[in-house]
Coordinates of C-alpha atoms in Angstrom, one line a residue:
X1381 CA 6.3 32.0 11.4
X1382 CA 8.6 31.6 8.2
X1383 CA 6.2 28.1 6.1
X1384 CA 9.4 25.7 5.0
X1385 CA 9.9 24.7 1.8
X1386 CA 8.1 21.4 0.9
X1387 CA 9.0 20.0 -2.6
X1388 CA 7.1 17.1 -3.4
X1389 CA 8.3 15.8 -6.8
X1390 CA 11.7 16.6 -5.2
X1391 CA 14.1 13.2 -6.0
X1392 CA 15.8 14.3 -2.4
X1393 CA 12.4 13.7 -0.7
X1394 CA 11.4 11.2 -2.4
X1395 CA 15.1 9.2 -1.4
X1396 CA 14.2 10.4 2.2
X1397 CA 11.2 12.4 3.2
X1398 CA 11.3 11.9 7.5
X1399 CA 13.4 15.6 7.5
X1400 CA 11.0 17.4 5.6
X1401 CA 7.7 15.5 7.3
X1402 CA 9.5 16.1 10.8
X1403 CA 9.8 20.1 9.4
X1404 CA 6.3 20.5 8.6
X1405 CA 4.9 18.5 11.9
X1406 CA 6.6 21.2 13.6
X1407 CA 6.2 24.4 11.3
X1408 CA 3.6 24.1 9.5
X1409 CA 1.4 20.9 10.4
X1410 CA -1.6 22.8 7.8
X1411 CA 0.2 23.5 4.7
X1412 CA -1.2 24.8 1.8
X1413 CA 0.5 23.9 -1.3
X1414 CA 0.8 26.4 -3.9
X1415 CA -2.2 25.7 -6.3
X1416 CA -5.2 27.8 -7.7
X1417 CA -7.6 25.3 -5.9
X1418 CA -6.8 24.2 -2.2
X1419 CA -4.4 21.4 -2.1
X1420 CA -3.8 20.7 2.2
X1421 CA -1.5 18.5 3.6
X1422 CA -1.6 17.2 7.3
X1423 CA 1.2 15.8 9.1
X1424 CA 0.2 15.4 13.0
X1425 CA -1.0 11.8 14.0
X1426 CA -3.7 13.5 15.8
X1427 CA -4.6 15.1 12.3
X1428 CA -4.1 12.1 10.3
X1429 CA -5.7 10.3 12.5
X1430 CA -9.6 12.0 13.4
X1431 CA -9.7 12.5 9.2
X1432 CA -9.0 8.7 8.5
X1433 CA -12.1 8.2 10.3
X1434 CA -14.4 11.2 9.7
X1435 CA -17.4 10.3 7.8
X1436 CA -17.1 13.2 6.1
X1437 CA -14.5 12.7 4.3
X1438 CA -14.4 11.1 1.1
X1439 CA -12.0 9.0 -1.0
X1440 CA -13.7 10.4 -4.0
X1441 CA -11.4 12.5 -6.6
X1442 CA -14.4 13.6 -8.6
X1443 CA -15.7 15.2 -5.3
X1444 CA -12.6 18.1 -5.8
X1445 CA -13.3 21.0 -7.1
X1446 CA -10.1 21.1 -8.7
X1447 CA -10.0 18.1 -10.5
X1448 CA -9.7 18.7 -14.5
X1449 CA -11.5 17.3 -16.8
X1450 CA -10.3 14.7 -19.1
X1451 CA -10.9 14.9 -23.0
X1452 CA -12.2 11.6 -24.9
X1453 CA -10.0 8.8 -25.4
X1454 CA -7.5 9.9 -22.6
X1455 CA -6.6 6.3 -20.8
X1456 CA -6.9 8.5 -17.5
X1457 CA -10.5 8.8 -18.1
X1458 CA -10.9 4.6 -18.2
X1459 CA -8.8 4.4 -15.1
X1460 CA -10.5 6.8 -12.9
X1461 CA -13.6 5.7 -14.6
X1462 CA -12.7 2.5 -12.8
X1463 CA -11.5 3.5 -9.6
X1464 CA -14.8 5.3 -9.0
X1465 CA -17.0 2.3 -9.4
X1466 CA -14.6 0.9 -7.1
X1467 CA -15.5 0.2 -2.9
X1468 CA -13.0 2.8 -2.1
X1469 CA -14.2 5.3 -3.5
X1470 CA -18.0 5.1 -2.1
X1471 CA -19.5 6.6 1.7
X1472 CA -22.1 5.8 3.4
X1473 CA -24.8 2.8 2.5
X1474 CA -23.1 2.1 -0.8
X1475 CA -20.1 1.3 0.9
X1476 CA -21.2 -0.5 4.0
X1477 CA -23.3 -2.3 1.6
X1478 CA -19.6 -3.8 -0.2
X1479 CA -17.8 -3.7 2.8
X1480 CA -20.1 -6.6 4.4
X1481 CA -20.8 -8.8 0.9
X1482 CA -16.6 -8.4 0.4
X1483 CA -15.9 -9.2 4.7
X1484 CA -17.1 -12.6 4.0
X1485 CA -14.4 -13.5 1.1
X1486 CA -11.7 -12.5 3.7
X1487 CA -12.7 -14.7 6.9
X1488 CA -9.5 -15.3 9.1
X1489 CA -9.8 -18.9 7.8
X1490 CA -9.5 -18.5 4.3
X1491 CA -6.8 -15.9 5.0
X1492 CA -4.9 -18.6 7.1
X1493 CA -5.2 -21.4 4.2
X1494 CA -2.6 -19.7 2.6
X1495 CA -0.4 -19.4 4.5
X1496 CA 1.6 -22.6 3.5
X1497 CA 0.7 -22.4 -0.5
X1498 CA 3.2 -18.8 0.7
X1499 CA 5.8 -20.2 2.5
X1500 CA 6.4 -22.8 -0.4
X1501 CA 6.1 -19.1 -2.6
X1502 CA 8.8 -17.3 -0.4
X1503 CA 11.0 -20.4 -0.7
X1504 CA 10.6 -20.8 -4.5
X1505 CA 11.4 -17.7 -5.3
X1506 CA 14.8 -17.5 -2.6
X1507 CA 16.0 -20.4 -4.0
X1508 CA 17.6 -19.1 -6.9
X1509 CA 19.2 -16.0 -5.4
X1510 CA 21.1 -18.6 -2.9
X1511 CA 23.4 -19.2 -5.5
X1512 CA 24.3 -16.0 -6.0
X1513 CA 26.7 -13.0 -4.9
X1514 CA 24.4 -10.6 -6.3
X1515 CA 20.6 -9.8 -6.7
X1516 CA 17.6 -6.9 -7.0
X1517 CA 15.9 -7.6 -3.6
X1518 CA 13.0 -5.1 -5.1
X1519 CA 12.6 -7.0 -8.8
X1520 CA 13.4 -10.5 -7.9
X1521 CA 11.9 -11.2 -4.5
X1522 CA 10.1 -8.2 -2.9
X1523 CA 7.6 -7.5 -6.2
X1524 CA 6.9 -10.7 -7.4
X1525 CA 5.8 -12.4 -3.6
X1526 CA 2.2 -10.1 -3.4
X1527 CA 1.1 -10.6 -6.8
X1528 CA 1.2 -14.2 -7.3
X1529 CA -0.6 -14.3 -3.7
X1530 CA -3.2 -12.4 -4.7
X1531 CA -3.6 -14.7 -7.9
X1532 CA -4.0 -17.8 -5.4
X1533 CA -5.8 -15.9 -3.4
X1534 CA -8.2 -14.9 -6.7
X1535 CA -7.9 -18.2 -8.2
X1536 CA -5.9 -18.1 -10.9
X1537 CA -4.6 -21.5 -12.1
X1538 CA -0.4 -21.7 -11.8
X1539 CA 0.6 -21.5 -15.5
X1540 CA -1.3 -17.7 -15.8
X1541 CA 0.5 -16.2 -12.8
X1542 CA 2.9 -14.5 -14.6
X1543 CA 0.3 -13.2 -17.4
X1544 CA -1.6 -11.9 -14.4
X1545 CA 1.1 -10.5 -12.7
X1546 CA 2.3 -8.4 -15.9
X1547 CA -0.6 -6.9 -15.5
X1548 CA -0.9 -6.4 -11.9
X1549 CA 2.9 -4.0 -12.4
X1550 CA 0.9 -2.3 -15.5
X1551 CA -1.9 -1.2 -13.7
X1552 CA 0.3 -0.1 -10.2
X1553 CA 2.2 2.0 -12.7
X1554 CA -0.5 3.3 -14.1
X1555 CA -2.7 4.4 -11.0
X1556 CA 0.3 6.8 -9.7
X1557 CA -0.1 10.5 -9.9
X1558 CA 3.4 10.5 -11.6
X1559 CA 2.5 8.3 -14.2
X1560 CA 3.6 9.3 -17.8
X1561 CA 1.1 8.7 -20.8
X1562 CA 2.7 5.4 -22.0
X1563 CA 2.5 3.6 -18.8
X1564 CA -1.0 5.4 -18.5
X1565 CA -2.0 3.9 -21.6
X1566 CA -0.8 0.5 -20.7
X1567 CA -2.7 0.3 -17.3
X1568 CA -5.7 1.2 -19.1
X1569 CA -5.4 -1.3 -21.5
X1570 CA -4.1 -4.0 -18.8
X1571 CA -7.3 -3.2 -17.0
X1572 CA -9.6 -4.3 -19.4
X1573 CA -7.5 -7.4 -20.6
X1574 CA -7.7 -8.4 -16.7
X1575 CA -11.5 -8.0 -17.2
X1576 CA -11.4 -10.5 -19.8
X1577 CA -9.4 -12.5 -18.6
X1578 CA -11.5 -12.5 -14.5
X1579 CA -14.9 -12.7 -16.6
X1580 CA -14.3 -15.8 -17.9
X1581 CA -13.2 -16.7 -14.8
X1582 CA -15.8 -16.2 -13.1
X1583 CA -18.3 -18.0 -15.5
X1584 CA -16.0 -21.3 -15.0
X1585 CA -16.2 -20.3 -10.9
X1586 CA -20.1 -20.6 -11.3
X1587 CA -20.6 -23.4 -12.3
X1588 CA -17.8 -25.3 -10.5
X1589 CA -17.2 -23.1 -6.9
X1590 CA -13.4 -24.2 -5.9
X1591 CA -11.6 -22.9 -2.3
X1592 CA -10.6 -19.4 -3.4
X1593 CA -11.9 -15.8 -3.1
X1594 CA -13.2 -15.6 -6.6
X1595 CA -15.7 -18.7 -5.6
X1596 CA -16.7 -17.1 -1.9
X1597 CA -17.3 -14.0 -3.2
X1598 CA -20.1 -15.2 -6.2
X1599 CA -21.1 -17.2 -2.8
X1600 CA -21.5 -14.1 -0.7
X1601 CA -25.3 -13.0 0.5
X1602 CA -26.2 -10.5 2.7
X1603 CA -30.0 -10.1 3.2
X1604 CA -30.8 -11.5 -0.3
X1605 CA -28.2 -9.3 -1.6
X1606 CA -25.3 -10.6 -3.8
X1607 CA -21.7 -8.5 -5.6
X1608 CA -22.7 -8.1 -9.1
X1609 CA -20.1 -9.1 -11.9
X1610 CA -18.5 -5.5 -12.0
X1611 CA -18.1 -4.9 -8.6
X1612 CA -16.1 -8.5 -8.5
X1613 CA -14.5 -7.0 -11.2
X1614 CA -13.6 -4.1 -9.7
X1615 CA -13.0 -5.8 -6.1
X1616 CA -10.0 -7.7 -7.8
X1617 CA -8.2 -4.9 -9.9
X1618 CA -8.6 -3.0 -6.6
X1619 CA -6.7 -6.0 -4.4
X1620 CA -4.2 -6.1 -7.3
X1621 CA -3.4 -2.8 -7.3
X1622 CA -3.3 -1.6 -3.8
X1623 CA -2.6 -4.9 -2.6
X1624 CA 0.4 -5.8 -3.7
X1625 CA 2.1 -2.5 -4.0
X1626 CA 1.7 -2.2 0.1
X1627 CA 3.3 -5.4 0.7
X1628 CA 6.1 -5.3 -1.8
X1629 CA 7.3 -1.9 -0.4
X1630 CA 6.6 -3.6 3.3
X1631 CA 9.1 -6.1 2.1
X1632 CA 12.1 -3.8 1.1
X1633 CA 11.6 -1.2 4.0
X1634 CA 11.5 -3.9 6.1
X1635 CA 14.9 -5.5 5.0
X1636 CA 16.2 -1.9 4.8
X1637 CA 15.4 -1.2 8.5
X1638 CA 17.0 -4.1 9.6
X1639 CA 20.0 -3.9 7.6
X1640 CA 20.4 -0.1 8.7
X1641 CA 19.7 -1.6 12.5
X1642 CA 22.0 -4.6 13.5
X1643 CA 21.6 -4.0 16.7
X1644 CA 17.5 -4.8 16.3
X1645 CA 17.8 -7.1 14.1
X1646 CA 20.1 -9.5 16.7
X1647 CA 17.3 -8.6 19.1
X1648 CA 15.1 -10.0 16.5
X1649 CA 17.4 -13.3 15.7
X1650 CA 17.7 -14.2 19.0
X1651 CA 13.3 -13.6 19.9
X1652 CA 10.4 -15.8 18.8
X1653 CA 7.5 -15.7 16.2
X1654 CA 5.4 -12.7 18.6
X1655 CA 8.9 -10.3 18.1
X1656 CA 8.8 -10.8 14.2
X1657 CA 5.2 -9.9 14.4
X1658 CA 5.6 -6.8 16.5
X1659 CA 8.8 -5.8 14.1
X1660 CA 6.4 -5.9 11.5
X1661 CA 3.7 -3.4 12.9
X1662 CA 7.2 -1.1 13.3
X1663 CA 8.6 -1.6 10.0
X1664 CA 5.0 0.0 9.1
X1665 CA 5.9 2.8 11.6
X1666 CA 8.9 3.8 11.0
X1667 CA 8.9 4.0 7.3
X1668 CA 5.2 3.6 5.9
X1669 CA 4.9 2.3 2.7
X1670 CA 2.8 5.5 1.5
X1671 CA 3.1 9.1 2.2
X1672 CA -0.5 10.8 1.5
X1673 CA -3.6 9.4 1.4
X1674 CA -6.1 11.6 -0.5
X1675 CA -8.9 13.1 0.9
X1676 CA -11.5 15.3 0.1
X1677 CA -14.0 17.2 2.2
X1678 CA -18.0 16.7 1.7
X1679 CA -18.6 19.8 4.1
X1680 CA -16.6 22.3 6.3
X1681 CA -14.1 20.3 9.1
X1682 CA -12.9 22.4 11.5
X1683 CA -9.5 20.9 13.3
X1684 CA -8.6 21.1 17.3
X1685 CA -6.4 24.3 15.7
X1686 CA -9.4 25.8 14.6
X1687 CA -8.5 25.8 10.8
X1688 CA -11.2 24.8 8.8
X1689 CA -10.9 22.5 5.7
X1690 CA -13.8 23.4 3.2
X1691 CA -15.7 21.8 1.6
X1692 CA -14.7 19.9 -1.9
X1693 CA -10.9 21.4 -1.4
X1694 CA -8.2 18.5 -1.3
X1695 CA -6.6 17.1 1.6
X1696 CA -3.4 15.0 1.7
X1697 CA -3.1 13.1 4.8
X1698 CA 0.5 12.7 5.8
X1699 CA 0.3 9.0 6.6
X1700 CA 4.2 8.4 6.7
X1701 CA 4.8 11.1 8.4
X1702 CA 1.8 10.1 11.3
X1703 CA 3.9 7.1 11.6
X1704 CA 7.2 9.0 12.8
X1705 CA 5.1 11.9 15.3
X1706 CA 7.3 12.4 18.2
X1707 CA 3.7 13.6 19.9
X1708 CA 2.5 10.2 19.5
X1709 CA 6.0 7.8 19.6
X1710 CA 8.9 8.5 21.7
X1711 CA 12.2 9.0 20.4
X1712 CA 10.1 8.5 16.9
X1713 CA 13.3 8.1 14.6
X1714 CA 14.5 5.1 15.9
X1715 CA 13.9 1.8 15.0
X1716 CA 12.9 -0.4 18.3
X1717 CA 11.4 -3.8 17.0
X1718 CA 10.0 -3.8 21.1
X1719 CA 8.2 -0.5 20.6
X1720 CA 4.3 -0.6 21.9
X1721 CA 2.8 0.4 18.7
X1722 CA -1.5 1.0 19.9
X1723 CA -1.4 3.8 18.4
X1724 CA 0.2 3.2 14.8
X1725 CA -2.1 4.0 11.7
X1726 CA -0.1 1.3 9.5
X1727 CA -3.7 -0.4 7.6
X1728 CA -5.2 3.6 7.9
X1729 CA -8.5 3.4 10.7
X1730 CA -12.4 3.9 9.8
X1731 CA -14.9 2.5 7.3
X1732 CA -11.5 2.7 4.7
X1733 CA -9.6 1.1 6.8
X1734 CA -7.8 -1.6 4.7
X1735 CA -9.4 -4.4 4.2
X1736 CA -6.2 -6.9 3.2
X1737 CA -4.4 -5.8 6.7
X1738 CA -4.4 -9.5 7.8
X1739 CA -2.8 -11.2 4.2
X1740 CA 0.1 -8.2 3.9
X1741 CA 0.7 -9.1 8.4
X1742 CA 1.2 -12.6 6.9
X1743 CA 3.2 -12.2 3.6
X1744 CA 5.2 -9.6 5.3
X1745 CA 6.4 -12.1 8.2
X1746 CA 6.8 -15.0 6.2
X1747 CA 9.3 -13.1 3.6
X1748 CA 11.1 -11.8 7.0
X1749 CA 11.2 -14.8 8.0
X1750 CA 12.7 -16.5 5.1
X1751 CA 15.3 -14.0 5.0
X1752 CA 16.4 -13.8 8.3
X1753 CA 19.3 -16.1 8.0
X1754 CA 20.8 -13.9 4.9
X1755 CA 20.3 -10.6 6.3
X1756 CA 23.5 -10.4 8.6
X1757 CA 25.2 -11.1 5.5
X1758 CA 23.7 -8.8 2.8
X1759 CA 24.9 -5.0 2.5
X1760 CA 23.6 -2.2 0.0
X1761 CA 24.9 0.6 -1.7
X1762 CA 22.9 3.9 -1.2
X1763 CA 23.8 5.4 -4.1
X1764 CA 22.5 2.3 -6.2
X1765 CA 19.2 2.7 -4.8
X1766 CA 16.2 3.7 -6.9
X1767 CA 13.2 5.6 -5.2
X1768 CA 10.0 5.3 -6.6
X1769 CA 8.8 9.1 -7.7
X1770 CA 5.7 9.2 -6.9
X1771 CA 3.2 11.5 -4.0
X1772 CA 1.1 8.3 -3.0
X1773 CA 4.0 5.7 -3.1
X1774 CA 7.1 5.1 -0.2
X1775 CA 8.7 2.3 -2.3
X1776 CA 12.0 1.2 -4.4
X1777 CA 12.4 0.5 -7.7
X1778 CA 14.8 -1.4 -7.7
X1779 CA 16.7 -2.4 -4.4
X1780 CA 20.3 -4.4 -5.1
X1781 CA 22.0 -6.4 -2.7
X1782 CA 25.5 -8.1 -2.1
X1783 CA 26.5 -10.6 0.1
X1784 CA 29.2 -10.0 2.1
X1785 CA 30.5 -14.1 2.2

C-alpha cells in the first residue's frame, strides 16, 4: 500500500486538514513522520480515544527521546520549564493531588455565577460591531471574550484586563511549536510579567478573600494539603493559554460552520436552548479547535492493530481527525446540530480531560446565542480568511465578515 503524502507544515493543510485526515484514517491510520526519532501520527477515533485515557502515556515532552537540548538563555527553555511544572504534564499521584485541589475552584456553582457577567461582556463586545458593515470576528470578538472571561474568573480588576489580554495573546503565540524567535522571547517575557502581577494579587487575596477563583484556590485543601504559590501561578498561566485558545477557535469555527450550512442555522434559530447546547458539541466535532495532542509512552504500547508504539517515541493524537471518523459518526462530513454526540472527544478523556470544559461550553453558548440574529445576514470571502499555521491549533488569525443588509 502506498503511504499518502502528509505535510503537516503545508498552508493548504492548515486551511483545510479534513481531506488529509480522511486519507490517513483509510490508508495509514498509524503514520510515521520522517524524522531521526520516531514520531507517530494516529488518526482513528478508536486509537485516539484509547490512548487519551491510557496511563502509560504522558504529556511530558521531556520524556521524548528526540527532544533537542536548548542552549542557555534560549527563551524556549523558559517556556518549556514553565510547561513542565504545570498540572498538565504531571502523572500519577502528583497529577491526582493537583487535580483534586484545583477541582475545588471549578465547582459548577462557581462557573454558573459568571453567566450574568459573561452575557454583559458579550453584549458590550458586539455593540460597536452592530454599527459597522464590516468587522473581523476573530480579532474584534472571538479573541477577546475568552481572555477577559478568564481574567474575571481569576479575579483580575477590570482596569487591568487589557494588560492581562496582552500577556495572554503573547503567551499563546509563543506556545505554538511553529513560533519564531521574536514571538517566543515575547511570550517568555510575558510569563515573567504575568507572574509578577499575579504574585501581588495572590498576597492581596490572602489578606482579603473574594468570590473569585484565586481566593477559592488559596482556600482549597485536601487532607491538610494546599496548592503552593508556584502551583497557583502555573495554573493561571495554563488557564490563559489553553482555555482562551480553545474557546476563541470554538467561536470562530462554529460561526463558520453555521454560515456554511444555512439549513442547520435555520433549524437552530427555530430550536430551543437544548438544541443550541447540542450544536456547540457538534461544532466541536465537525471542526475541532485542535489538530494534534502530544503524548509520549512511558513503555511500549501495543495497539489493537498489533503495531507497537515504542517507549519514549513521540505520538501525535489526531483529535481533529478522530472527531470526523466515519467509523464512529455516520455521514461524518455532514454538519448536523441534532447529531448524537455521546462518542465525542471534544474535551479529551481520562485524567487529563479538560478542566475548563464547562466554562468553554458556557462561553460558546452565550457568544453563539448573541450572534444568532446576525448570522443569516453575514457572509465571508474564503480567500480572505487567515488560518493559523500550527501543528496543534485549528483556528484563524483573521475572520473578516460583511453584512449583506
